[in-house]
Coordinates of C-alpha atoms in Angstrom, one line a residue:
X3 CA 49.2 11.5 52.6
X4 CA 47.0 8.9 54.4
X5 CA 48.6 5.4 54.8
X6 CA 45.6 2.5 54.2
X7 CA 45.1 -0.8 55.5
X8 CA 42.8 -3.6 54.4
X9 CA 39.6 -3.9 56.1
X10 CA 38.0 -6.0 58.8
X11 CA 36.2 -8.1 56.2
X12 CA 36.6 -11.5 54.7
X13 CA 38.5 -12.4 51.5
X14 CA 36.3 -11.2 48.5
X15 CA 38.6 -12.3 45.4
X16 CA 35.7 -14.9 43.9
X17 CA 33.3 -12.1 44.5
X18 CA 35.0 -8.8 43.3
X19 CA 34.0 -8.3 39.6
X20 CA 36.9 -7.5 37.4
X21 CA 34.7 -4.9 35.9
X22 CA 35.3 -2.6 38.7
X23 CA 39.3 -2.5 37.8
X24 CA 38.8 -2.1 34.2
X25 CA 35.9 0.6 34.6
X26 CA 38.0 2.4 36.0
X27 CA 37.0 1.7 39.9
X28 CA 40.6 2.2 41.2
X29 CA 40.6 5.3 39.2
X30 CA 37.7 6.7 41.1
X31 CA 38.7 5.3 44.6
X32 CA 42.4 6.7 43.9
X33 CA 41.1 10.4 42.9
X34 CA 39.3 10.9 45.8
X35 CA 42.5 9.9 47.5
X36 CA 43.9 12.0 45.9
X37 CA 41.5 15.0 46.8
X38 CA 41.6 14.5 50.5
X39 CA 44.8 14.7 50.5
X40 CA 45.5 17.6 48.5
X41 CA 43.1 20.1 50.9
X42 CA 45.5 19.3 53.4
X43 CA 48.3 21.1 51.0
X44 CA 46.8 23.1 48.2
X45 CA 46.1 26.3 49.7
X46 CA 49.2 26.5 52.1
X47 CA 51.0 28.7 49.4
X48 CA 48.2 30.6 49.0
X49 CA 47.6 31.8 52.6
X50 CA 48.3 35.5 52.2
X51 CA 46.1 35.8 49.6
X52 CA 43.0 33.9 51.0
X53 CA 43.5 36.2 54.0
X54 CA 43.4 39.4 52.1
X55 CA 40.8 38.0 50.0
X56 CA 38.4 36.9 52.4
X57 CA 39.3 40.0 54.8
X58 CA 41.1 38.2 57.6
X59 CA 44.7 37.4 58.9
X60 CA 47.3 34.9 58.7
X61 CA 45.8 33.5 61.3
X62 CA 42.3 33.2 60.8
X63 CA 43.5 31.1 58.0
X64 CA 46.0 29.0 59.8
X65 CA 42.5 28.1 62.1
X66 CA 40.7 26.6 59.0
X67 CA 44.0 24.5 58.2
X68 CA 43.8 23.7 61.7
X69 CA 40.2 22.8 61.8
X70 CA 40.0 21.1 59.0
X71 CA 42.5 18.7 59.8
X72 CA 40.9 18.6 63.2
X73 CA 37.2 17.6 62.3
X74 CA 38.7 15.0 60.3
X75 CA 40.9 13.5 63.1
X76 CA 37.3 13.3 65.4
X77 CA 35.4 12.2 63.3
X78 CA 37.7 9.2 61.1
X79 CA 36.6 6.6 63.7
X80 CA 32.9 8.0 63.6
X81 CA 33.0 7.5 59.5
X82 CA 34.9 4.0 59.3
X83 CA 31.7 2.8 61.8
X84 CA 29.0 4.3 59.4
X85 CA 30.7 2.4 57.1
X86 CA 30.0 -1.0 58.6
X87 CA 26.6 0.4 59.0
X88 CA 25.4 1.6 56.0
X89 CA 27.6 0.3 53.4
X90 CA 31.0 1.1 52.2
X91 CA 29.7 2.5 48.6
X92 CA 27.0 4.7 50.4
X93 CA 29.3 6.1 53.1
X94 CA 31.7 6.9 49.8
X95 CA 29.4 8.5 47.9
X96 CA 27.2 10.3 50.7
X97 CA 30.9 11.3 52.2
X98 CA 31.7 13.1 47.9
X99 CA 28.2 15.0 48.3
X100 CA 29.0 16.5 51.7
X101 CA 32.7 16.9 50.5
X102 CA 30.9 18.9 47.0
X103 CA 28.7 21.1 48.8
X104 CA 31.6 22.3 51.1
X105 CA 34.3 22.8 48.1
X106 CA 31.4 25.0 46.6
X107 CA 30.5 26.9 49.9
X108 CA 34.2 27.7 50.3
X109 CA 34.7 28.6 46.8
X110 CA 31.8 31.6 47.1
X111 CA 32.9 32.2 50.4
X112 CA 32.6 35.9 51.4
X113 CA 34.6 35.8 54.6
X114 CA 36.3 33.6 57.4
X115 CA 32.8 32.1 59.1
X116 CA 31.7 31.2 55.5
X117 CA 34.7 29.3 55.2
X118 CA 35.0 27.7 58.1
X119 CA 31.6 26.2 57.4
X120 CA 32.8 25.1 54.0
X121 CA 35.9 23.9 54.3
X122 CA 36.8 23.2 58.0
X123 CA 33.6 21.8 58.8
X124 CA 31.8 20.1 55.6
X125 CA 34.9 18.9 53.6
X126 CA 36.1 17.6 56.4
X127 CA 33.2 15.7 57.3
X128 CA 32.7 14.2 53.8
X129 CA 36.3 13.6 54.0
X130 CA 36.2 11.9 57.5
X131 CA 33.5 9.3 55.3
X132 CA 35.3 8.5 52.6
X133 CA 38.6 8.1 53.4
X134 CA 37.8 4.9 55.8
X135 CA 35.6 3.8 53.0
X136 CA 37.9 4.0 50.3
X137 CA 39.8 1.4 52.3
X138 CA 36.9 -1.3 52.6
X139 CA 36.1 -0.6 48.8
X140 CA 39.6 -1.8 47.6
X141 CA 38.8 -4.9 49.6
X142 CA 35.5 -5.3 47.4
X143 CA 36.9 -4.6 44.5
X144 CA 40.5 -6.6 44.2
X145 CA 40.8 -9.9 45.0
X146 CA 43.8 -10.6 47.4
X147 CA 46.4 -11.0 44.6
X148 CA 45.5 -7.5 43.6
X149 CA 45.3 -5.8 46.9
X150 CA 48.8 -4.7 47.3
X151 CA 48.9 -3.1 43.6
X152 CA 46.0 -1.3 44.1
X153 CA 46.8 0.2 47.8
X154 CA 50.3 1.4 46.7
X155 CA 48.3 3.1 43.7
X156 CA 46.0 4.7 45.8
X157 CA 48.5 6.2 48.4
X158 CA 50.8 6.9 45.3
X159 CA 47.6 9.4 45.1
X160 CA 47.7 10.8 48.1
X161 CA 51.8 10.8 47.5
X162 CA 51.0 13.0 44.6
X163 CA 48.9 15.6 46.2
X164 CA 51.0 16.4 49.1
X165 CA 53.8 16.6 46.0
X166 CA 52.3 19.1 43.7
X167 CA 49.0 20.7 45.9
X168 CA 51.4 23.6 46.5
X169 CA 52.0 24.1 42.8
X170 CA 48.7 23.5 41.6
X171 CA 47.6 26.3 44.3
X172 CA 50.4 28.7 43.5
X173 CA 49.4 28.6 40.0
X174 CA 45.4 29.0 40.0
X175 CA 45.9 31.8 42.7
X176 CA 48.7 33.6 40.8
X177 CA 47.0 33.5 37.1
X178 CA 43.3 33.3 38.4
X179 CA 42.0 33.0 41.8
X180 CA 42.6 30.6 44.5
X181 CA 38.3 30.1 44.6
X182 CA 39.0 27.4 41.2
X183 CA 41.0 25.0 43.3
X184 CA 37.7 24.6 44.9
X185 CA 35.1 24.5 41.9
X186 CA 37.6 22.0 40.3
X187 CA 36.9 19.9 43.6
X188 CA 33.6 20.0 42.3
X189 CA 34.0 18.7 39.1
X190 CA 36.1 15.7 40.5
X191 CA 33.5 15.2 42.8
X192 CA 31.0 14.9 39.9
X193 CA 32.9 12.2 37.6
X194 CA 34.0 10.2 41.0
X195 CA 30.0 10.0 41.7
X196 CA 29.4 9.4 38.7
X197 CA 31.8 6.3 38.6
X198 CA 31.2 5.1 42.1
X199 CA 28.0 3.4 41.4
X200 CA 30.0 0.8 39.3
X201 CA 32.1 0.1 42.2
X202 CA 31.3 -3.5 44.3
X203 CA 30.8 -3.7 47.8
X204 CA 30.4 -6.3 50.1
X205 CA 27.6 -6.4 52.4
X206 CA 28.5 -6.3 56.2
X207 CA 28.7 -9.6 58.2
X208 CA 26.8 -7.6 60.9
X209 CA 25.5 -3.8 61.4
X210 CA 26.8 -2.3 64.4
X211 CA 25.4 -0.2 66.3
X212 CA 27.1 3.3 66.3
X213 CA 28.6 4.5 70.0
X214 CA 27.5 7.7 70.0
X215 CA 28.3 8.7 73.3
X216 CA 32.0 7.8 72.5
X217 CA 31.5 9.7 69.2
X218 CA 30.6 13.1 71.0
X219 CA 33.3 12.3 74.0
X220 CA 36.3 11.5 71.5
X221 CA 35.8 14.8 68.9
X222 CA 35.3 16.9 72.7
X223 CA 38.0 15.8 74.2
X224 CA 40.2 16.6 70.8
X225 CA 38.7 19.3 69.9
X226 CA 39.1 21.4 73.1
X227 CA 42.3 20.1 73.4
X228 CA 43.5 21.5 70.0
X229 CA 41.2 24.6 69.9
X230 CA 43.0 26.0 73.3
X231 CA 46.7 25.7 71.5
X232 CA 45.0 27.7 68.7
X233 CA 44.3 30.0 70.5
X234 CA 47.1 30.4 72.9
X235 CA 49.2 33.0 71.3
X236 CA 46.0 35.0 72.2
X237 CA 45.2 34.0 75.2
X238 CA 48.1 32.9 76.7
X239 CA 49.0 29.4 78.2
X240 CA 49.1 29.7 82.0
X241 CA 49.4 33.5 82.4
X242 CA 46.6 35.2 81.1
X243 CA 46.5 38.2 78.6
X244 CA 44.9 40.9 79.0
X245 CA 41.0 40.2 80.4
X246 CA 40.6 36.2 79.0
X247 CA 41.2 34.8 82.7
X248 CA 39.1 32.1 83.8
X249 CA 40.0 31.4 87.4
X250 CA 43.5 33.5 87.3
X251 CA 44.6 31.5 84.4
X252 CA 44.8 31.4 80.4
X253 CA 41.5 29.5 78.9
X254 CA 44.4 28.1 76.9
X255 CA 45.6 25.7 80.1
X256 CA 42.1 25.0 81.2
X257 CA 41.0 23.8 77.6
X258 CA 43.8 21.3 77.6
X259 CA 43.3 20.0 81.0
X260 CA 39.4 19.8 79.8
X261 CA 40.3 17.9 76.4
X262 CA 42.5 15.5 78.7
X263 CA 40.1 14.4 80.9
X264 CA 37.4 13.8 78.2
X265 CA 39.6 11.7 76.1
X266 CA 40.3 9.7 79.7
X267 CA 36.4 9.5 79.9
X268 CA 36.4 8.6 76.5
X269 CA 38.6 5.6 77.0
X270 CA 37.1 4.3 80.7
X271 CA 33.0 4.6 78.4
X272 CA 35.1 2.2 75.5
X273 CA 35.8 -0.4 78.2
X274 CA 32.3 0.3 80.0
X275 CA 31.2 -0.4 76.3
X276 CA 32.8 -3.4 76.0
X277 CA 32.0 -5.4 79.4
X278 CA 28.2 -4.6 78.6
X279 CA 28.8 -7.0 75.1
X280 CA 28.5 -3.5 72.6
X281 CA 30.2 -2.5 69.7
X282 CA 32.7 0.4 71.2
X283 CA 34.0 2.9 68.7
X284 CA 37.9 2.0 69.7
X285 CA 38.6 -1.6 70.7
X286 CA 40.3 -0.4 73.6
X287 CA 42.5 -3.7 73.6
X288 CA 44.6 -2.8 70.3
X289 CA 46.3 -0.1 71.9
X290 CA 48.0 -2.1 74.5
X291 CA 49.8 -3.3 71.3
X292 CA 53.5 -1.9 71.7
X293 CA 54.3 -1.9 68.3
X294 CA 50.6 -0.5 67.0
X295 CA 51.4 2.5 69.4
X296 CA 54.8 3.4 68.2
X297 CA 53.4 3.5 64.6
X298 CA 50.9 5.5 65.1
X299 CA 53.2 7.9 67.4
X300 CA 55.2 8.5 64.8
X301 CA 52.5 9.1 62.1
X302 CA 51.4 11.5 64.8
X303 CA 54.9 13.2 65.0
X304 CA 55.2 12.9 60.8
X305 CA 52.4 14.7 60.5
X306 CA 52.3 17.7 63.3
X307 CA 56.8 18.2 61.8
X308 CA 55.0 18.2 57.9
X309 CA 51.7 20.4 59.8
X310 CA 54.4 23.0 60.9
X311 CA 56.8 23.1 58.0
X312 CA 54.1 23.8 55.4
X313 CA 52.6 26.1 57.2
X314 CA 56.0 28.3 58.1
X315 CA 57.9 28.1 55.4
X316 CA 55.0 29.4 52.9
X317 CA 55.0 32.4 55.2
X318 CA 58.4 32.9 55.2
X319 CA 58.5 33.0 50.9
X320 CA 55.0 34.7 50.1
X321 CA 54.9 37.0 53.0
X322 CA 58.6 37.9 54.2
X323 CA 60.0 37.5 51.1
X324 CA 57.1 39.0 48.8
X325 CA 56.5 35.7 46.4
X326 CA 53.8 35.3 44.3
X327 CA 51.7 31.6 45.1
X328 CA 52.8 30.3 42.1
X329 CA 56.9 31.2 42.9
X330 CA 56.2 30.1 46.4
X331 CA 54.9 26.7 44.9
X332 CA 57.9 26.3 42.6
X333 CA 60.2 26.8 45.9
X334 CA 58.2 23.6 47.5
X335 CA 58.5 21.6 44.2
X336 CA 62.2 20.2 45.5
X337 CA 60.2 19.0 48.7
X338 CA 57.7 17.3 46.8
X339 CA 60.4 15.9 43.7
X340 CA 62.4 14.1 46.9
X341 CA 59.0 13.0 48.7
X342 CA 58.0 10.9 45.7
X343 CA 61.0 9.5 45.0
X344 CA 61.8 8.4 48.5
X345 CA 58.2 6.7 48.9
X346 CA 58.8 5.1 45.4
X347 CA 62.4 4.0 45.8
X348 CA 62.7 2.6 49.3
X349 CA 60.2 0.2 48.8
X350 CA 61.5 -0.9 45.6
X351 CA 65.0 -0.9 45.7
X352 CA 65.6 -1.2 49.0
X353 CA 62.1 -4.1 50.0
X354 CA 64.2 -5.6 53.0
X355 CA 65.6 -2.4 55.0
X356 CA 65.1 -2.2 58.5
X357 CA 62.3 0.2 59.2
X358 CA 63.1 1.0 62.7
X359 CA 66.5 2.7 60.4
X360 CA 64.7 4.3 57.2
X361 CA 62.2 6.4 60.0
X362 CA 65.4 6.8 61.5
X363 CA 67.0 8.4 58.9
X364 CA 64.0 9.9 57.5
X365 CA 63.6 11.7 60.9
X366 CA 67.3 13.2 60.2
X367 CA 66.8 14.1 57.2
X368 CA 64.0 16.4 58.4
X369 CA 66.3 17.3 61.3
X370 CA 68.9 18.6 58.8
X371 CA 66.1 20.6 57.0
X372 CA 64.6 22.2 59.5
X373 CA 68.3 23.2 61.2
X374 CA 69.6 24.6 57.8
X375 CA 66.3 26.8 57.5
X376 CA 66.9 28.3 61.3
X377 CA 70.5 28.6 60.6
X378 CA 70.4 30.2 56.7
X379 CA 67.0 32.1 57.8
X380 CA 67.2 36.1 58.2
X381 CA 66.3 39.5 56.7
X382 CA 68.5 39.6 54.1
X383 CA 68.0 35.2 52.6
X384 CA 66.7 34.8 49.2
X385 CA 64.6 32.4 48.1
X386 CA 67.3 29.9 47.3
X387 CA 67.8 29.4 51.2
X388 CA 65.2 26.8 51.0
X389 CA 66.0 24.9 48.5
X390 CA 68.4 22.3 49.8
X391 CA 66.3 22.3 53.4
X392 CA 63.3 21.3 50.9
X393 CA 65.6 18.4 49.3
X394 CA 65.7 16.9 52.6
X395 CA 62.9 17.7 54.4
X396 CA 61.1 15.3 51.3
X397 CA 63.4 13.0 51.0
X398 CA 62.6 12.7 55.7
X399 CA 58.7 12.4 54.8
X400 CA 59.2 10.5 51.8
X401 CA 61.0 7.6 53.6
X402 CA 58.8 7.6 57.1
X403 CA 55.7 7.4 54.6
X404 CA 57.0 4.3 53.1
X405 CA 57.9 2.4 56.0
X406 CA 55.0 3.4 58.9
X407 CA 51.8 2.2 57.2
X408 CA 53.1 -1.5 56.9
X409 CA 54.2 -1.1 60.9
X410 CA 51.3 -0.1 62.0
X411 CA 48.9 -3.3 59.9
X412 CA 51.5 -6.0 60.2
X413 CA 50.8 -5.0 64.0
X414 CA 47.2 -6.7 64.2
X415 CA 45.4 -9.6 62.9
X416 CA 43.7 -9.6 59.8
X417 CA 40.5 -8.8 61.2
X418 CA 41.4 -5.7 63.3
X419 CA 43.2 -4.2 59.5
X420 CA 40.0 -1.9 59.3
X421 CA 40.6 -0.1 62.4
X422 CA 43.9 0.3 62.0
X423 CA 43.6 2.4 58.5
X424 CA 40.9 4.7 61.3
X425 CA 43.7 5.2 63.7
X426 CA 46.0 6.4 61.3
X427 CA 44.0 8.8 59.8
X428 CA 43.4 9.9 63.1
X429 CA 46.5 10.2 64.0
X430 CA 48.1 11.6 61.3
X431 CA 45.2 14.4 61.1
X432 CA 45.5 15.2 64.3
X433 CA 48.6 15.4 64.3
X434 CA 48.2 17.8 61.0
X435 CA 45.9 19.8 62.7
X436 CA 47.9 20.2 66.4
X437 CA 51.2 21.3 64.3
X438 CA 49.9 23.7 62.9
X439 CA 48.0 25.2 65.9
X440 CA 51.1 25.2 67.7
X441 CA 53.6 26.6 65.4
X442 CA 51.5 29.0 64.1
X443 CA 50.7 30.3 68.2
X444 CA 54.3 30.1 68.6
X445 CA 55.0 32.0 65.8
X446 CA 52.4 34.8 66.7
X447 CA 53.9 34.6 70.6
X448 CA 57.2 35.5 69.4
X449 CA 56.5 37.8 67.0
X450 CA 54.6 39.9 69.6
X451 CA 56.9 40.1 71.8
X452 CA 59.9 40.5 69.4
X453 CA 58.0 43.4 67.8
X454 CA 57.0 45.3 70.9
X455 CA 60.0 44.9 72.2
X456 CA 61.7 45.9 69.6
X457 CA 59.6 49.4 68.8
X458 CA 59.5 50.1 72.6
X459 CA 64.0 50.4 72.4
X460 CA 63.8 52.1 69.1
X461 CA 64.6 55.7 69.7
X462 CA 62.7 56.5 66.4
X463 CA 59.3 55.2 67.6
X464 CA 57.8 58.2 69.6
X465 CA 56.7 56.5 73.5
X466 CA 53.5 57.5 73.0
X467 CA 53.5 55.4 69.3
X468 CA 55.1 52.6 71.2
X469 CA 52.8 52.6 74.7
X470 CA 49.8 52.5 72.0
X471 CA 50.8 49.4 70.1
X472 CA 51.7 47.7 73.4
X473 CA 47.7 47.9 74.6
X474 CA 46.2 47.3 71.3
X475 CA 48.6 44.5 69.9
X476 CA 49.3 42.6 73.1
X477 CA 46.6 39.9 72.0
X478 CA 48.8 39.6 68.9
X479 CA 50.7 41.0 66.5
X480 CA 49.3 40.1 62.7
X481 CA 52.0 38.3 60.5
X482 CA 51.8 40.7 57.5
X483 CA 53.9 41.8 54.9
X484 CA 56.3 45.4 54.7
X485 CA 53.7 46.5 52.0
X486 CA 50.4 45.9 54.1
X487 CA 52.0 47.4 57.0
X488 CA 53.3 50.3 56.1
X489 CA 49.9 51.2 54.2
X490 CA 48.3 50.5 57.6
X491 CA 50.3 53.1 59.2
X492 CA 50.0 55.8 57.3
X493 CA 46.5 55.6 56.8
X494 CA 46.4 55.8 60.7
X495 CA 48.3 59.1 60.3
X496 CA 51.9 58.2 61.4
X497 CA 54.5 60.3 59.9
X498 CA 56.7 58.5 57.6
X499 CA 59.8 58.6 59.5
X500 CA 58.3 56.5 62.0
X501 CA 56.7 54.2 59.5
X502 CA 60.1 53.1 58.1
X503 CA 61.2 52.7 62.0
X504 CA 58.2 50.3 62.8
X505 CA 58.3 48.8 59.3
X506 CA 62.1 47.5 59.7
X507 CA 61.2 46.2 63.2
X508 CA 58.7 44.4 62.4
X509 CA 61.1 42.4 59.3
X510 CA 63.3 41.8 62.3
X511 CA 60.7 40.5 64.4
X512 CA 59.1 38.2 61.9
X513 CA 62.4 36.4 60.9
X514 CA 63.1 36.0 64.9
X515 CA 59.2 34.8 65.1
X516 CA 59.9 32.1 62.1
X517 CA 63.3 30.9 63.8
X518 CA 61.3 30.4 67.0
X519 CA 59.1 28.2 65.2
X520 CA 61.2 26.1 63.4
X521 CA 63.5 25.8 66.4
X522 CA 60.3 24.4 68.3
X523 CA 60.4 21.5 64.9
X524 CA 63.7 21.1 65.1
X525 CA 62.6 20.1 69.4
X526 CA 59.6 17.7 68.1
X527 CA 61.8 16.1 65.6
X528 CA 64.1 14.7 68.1
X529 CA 61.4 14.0 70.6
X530 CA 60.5 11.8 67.8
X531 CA 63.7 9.7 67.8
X532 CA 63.1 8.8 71.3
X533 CA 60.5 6.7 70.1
X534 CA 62.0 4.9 67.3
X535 CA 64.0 1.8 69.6
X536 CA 60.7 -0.1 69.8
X537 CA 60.0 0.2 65.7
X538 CA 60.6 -3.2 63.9
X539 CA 63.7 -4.2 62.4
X540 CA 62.7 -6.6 60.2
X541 CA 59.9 -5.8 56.9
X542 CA 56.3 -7.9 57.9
X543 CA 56.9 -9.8 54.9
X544 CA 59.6 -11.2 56.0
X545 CA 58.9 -12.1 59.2
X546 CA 58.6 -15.9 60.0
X547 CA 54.9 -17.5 59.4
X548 CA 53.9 -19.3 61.9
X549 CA 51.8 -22.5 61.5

């Protein structure tokens, strides 16, 4: 769910046809909202299946999550510059072919590289164009009178898709297979294109050039910076495992440090950029803005809680517990009943609440989720343990979605709107994309060690058994279910006894590995109050005009 902003253009209500509205413009603009959003969610209850499907693990799925969100974060900037460049229109429509072709590649695809390529690296690329665009085409299309209406329409979309993606992809992957979600995108795709040309759009005061040196610095810096916590619970953060040392260290710890000091280049080339008269990619001014840099922290910390809790507790129901996609989905349907009503209802019944206390309590709210789920977590829980930790954990996102977007623009002039709606998608995909790196390298760190630990004291696991495991699993241990492991092990020849031994460690150790996790959520969550003092108090539309 992707919070918008009106664009750094002029106000178009004599220009913007009525046509567009009544030919069903907004329609378009809000269904491609609508799909951007819902890749972020759709396949989450479907990750055990993908993984079998395509013949990889948990993980190599939880890196295309991770990368998709990621390409978009590096690139959302990038796209809302072509933009200004070649048109808002163009950049839509250009951004729905790219966005096609990588629905279809992943819907054919064969294995994890395939998919990557798809959806990780095409769909977010078309996604990273028209998401920024959609933004300057509501702009072109609604005069001012009209603009609200139609952006609280348009996120409703992207409220929607967070709300019933994991339905729609527990139910095609239960009862067909999880490769229509993606051929669907396709026809979607179609009709939007289709439509698009009917939508207005305002030619550019001036073309800027794009900063391409500030392009490849900014999706460096973030993308080794996120890749290394991917790829920690393999490698290690500061001590090494097993040969990956570069310099006596983890790869993990010198990708990070790497990632850091691009992004600082990054930011000293934007002010370089901007003494020499040129158009940077970030004006590095707007983030000296107090209250633009608390909004957009918290949509960072919104997102990476959200990142994390879809990705964990969808493990927990389809893996540890043996759900079907479509029962998992059904268990994330309070989530999303409590997540629509919060970003309808504040707003509507409650227009002059503080905002600094709705993310308050919104952050609580997902406070008291996540701390229910560690507490009611454990071998023996049913499904039903998660559904009044869903109740709230929607009701927390539903209320910080409908207070931070209005922070964030009421922030900045009119003028600087535009890049604004950028930031936030950057920051809320990259926070997406860095919570679930680093719960799902968390989770894989604990489980190792819970599960070799555990089969090394288990006087039913022969030491030679144990010593084995230790060398070939100390990279990581695969999160997979009772079934899948115990066919593993006997196929490798291990006597049944043992099997049952290893098999009942490893439920032990994945229920530790899921607590872990959502104890590290629990951490972020109250980081995240720390940052709430400097949040308004007071809605922008009812703060004093001056002049």
């Amino acid at each position: 769910m992707t919070s918008l902003a009106a664009p750094d253009r002029p106000d178009s209500s004599s220009a913007a046809p009525a046509a567009a509205a009544a030919g069903g413009g907004l329609l378009m603009l809000a269904a491609g909202q609508f799909l951007m959003t819902l890749d972020t969610s759709v396949m989450n209850v479907s990750i055990a299946d993908v993984a079998h499907d395509i013949g990889t693990t948990v993980t190599g799925i939880q890196t295309a999550i991770t990368l998709y969100a990621l390409v978009m974060a590096s690139l959302m900037i990038t796209g809302n510059k072509i933009g200004s460049i070649v048109g808002r229109r163009r950049a839509f429509s250009l951004g729905c072919l790219i966005y096609g072709l990588g629905s279809f590649i992943t819907a054919l695809s064969p294995n994890l590289t395939v998919l990557l390529i798809g959806w990780s690296g095409l769909e977010g690329i078309g996604a990273a164009l028209i998401m920024p665009a959609i933004v300057g085409l509501v702009a072109a299309n609604f005069g001012q009178a009209d603009r609200p209406r139609a952006y609280g329409l348009i996120a409703s979309a992207g409220a929607i898709a967070v709300a019933v993606g994991p339905l729609i992809g527990g139910l095609v992957t239960t009862y067909a297979s999880w490769r229509l979600v993606f051929l669907g995108e396709d026809v979607v795709v179609a009709v939007i294109l289709v439509f698009a040309r009917r939508l207005h759009d305002v030619a550019p005061e001036h073309r800027p050039k794009l900063d391409l040196v500030g392009t490849v610095l900014s999706a460096l810096g973030l993308g080794l910076t996120v890749f290394g916590i991917l790829q920690s619970s393999e490698w290690g953060w500061i001590q090494p495992k097993g040969d990956t040392a570069w310099l006596g260290l983890s790869p993990t710890i010198w990708l990070i440090l790497g990632g850091a000091a691009i992004v600082y280049l990054f930011s000293r080339w934007e002010l370089a950029v901007v003494r020499k008269g040129g158009e940077p990619l970030v004006k590095p001014g707007m983030l000296k803005n107090l209250r633009l840099r608390l909004g957009l922290t918290m949509f960072f910390f919104q997102y990476l809680i959200q990142g994390g809790l879809f990705f964990v507790v969808p493990l927990f129901l389809s893996v540890v517990l043996g759900l079907s996609a479509a029962a998992t989905g059904v268990r994330l349907l309070p989530l999303s009943v409590t997540l629509l009503v919060a970003a309808v209802a504040v707003p509507r019944f409650r227009p002059h609440a503080s905002p600094r206390r709705v993310v308050r309590l919104g952050l609580l709210a997902l406070l008291l989720a996540v701390v229910a789920l560690v507490a009611a977590m454990d071998a023996g829980a049913g499904a039903e343990i998660t559904t009044i930790p869903m109740l709230f954990a929607g009701l927390g996102i539903g209320m910080l979605a409908s207070q931070l977007g209005s922070v964030t623009v009421s922030s900045v002039p009119e003028n600087e709107t535009g890049e604004v709606g950028g930031l936030q998608n950057t920051g809320s995909n990259l926070g997406t994309s860095i919570g679930t790196a680093l719960v799902g390298s968390v989770l894989i760190a604990a489980l190792t060690s819970s599960f070799l630990n555990g089969i090394t004291q288990n006087p039913a696991v022969p030491p030679e058994v144990s010593s084995q495991a230790s060398v070939e699993l100390a990279s990581g241990v695969p999160f997979v279910s009772d079934e899948q492991l115990e066919t593993a092990l006997l196929d490798a020849g291990v006597d049944q006894a043992t099997t049952d031994a290893i098999v009942q460690e490893n439920v032990d150790a994945r229920i530790a590995a899921l607590r872990t996790s959502l104890s590290l959520l629990a951490l972020l969550t109250l980081l995240a109050l720390f940052f709430t003092p400097g949040l308004p108090t007071v809605q922008a539309s009812d703060e004093p005009r001056s002049g």
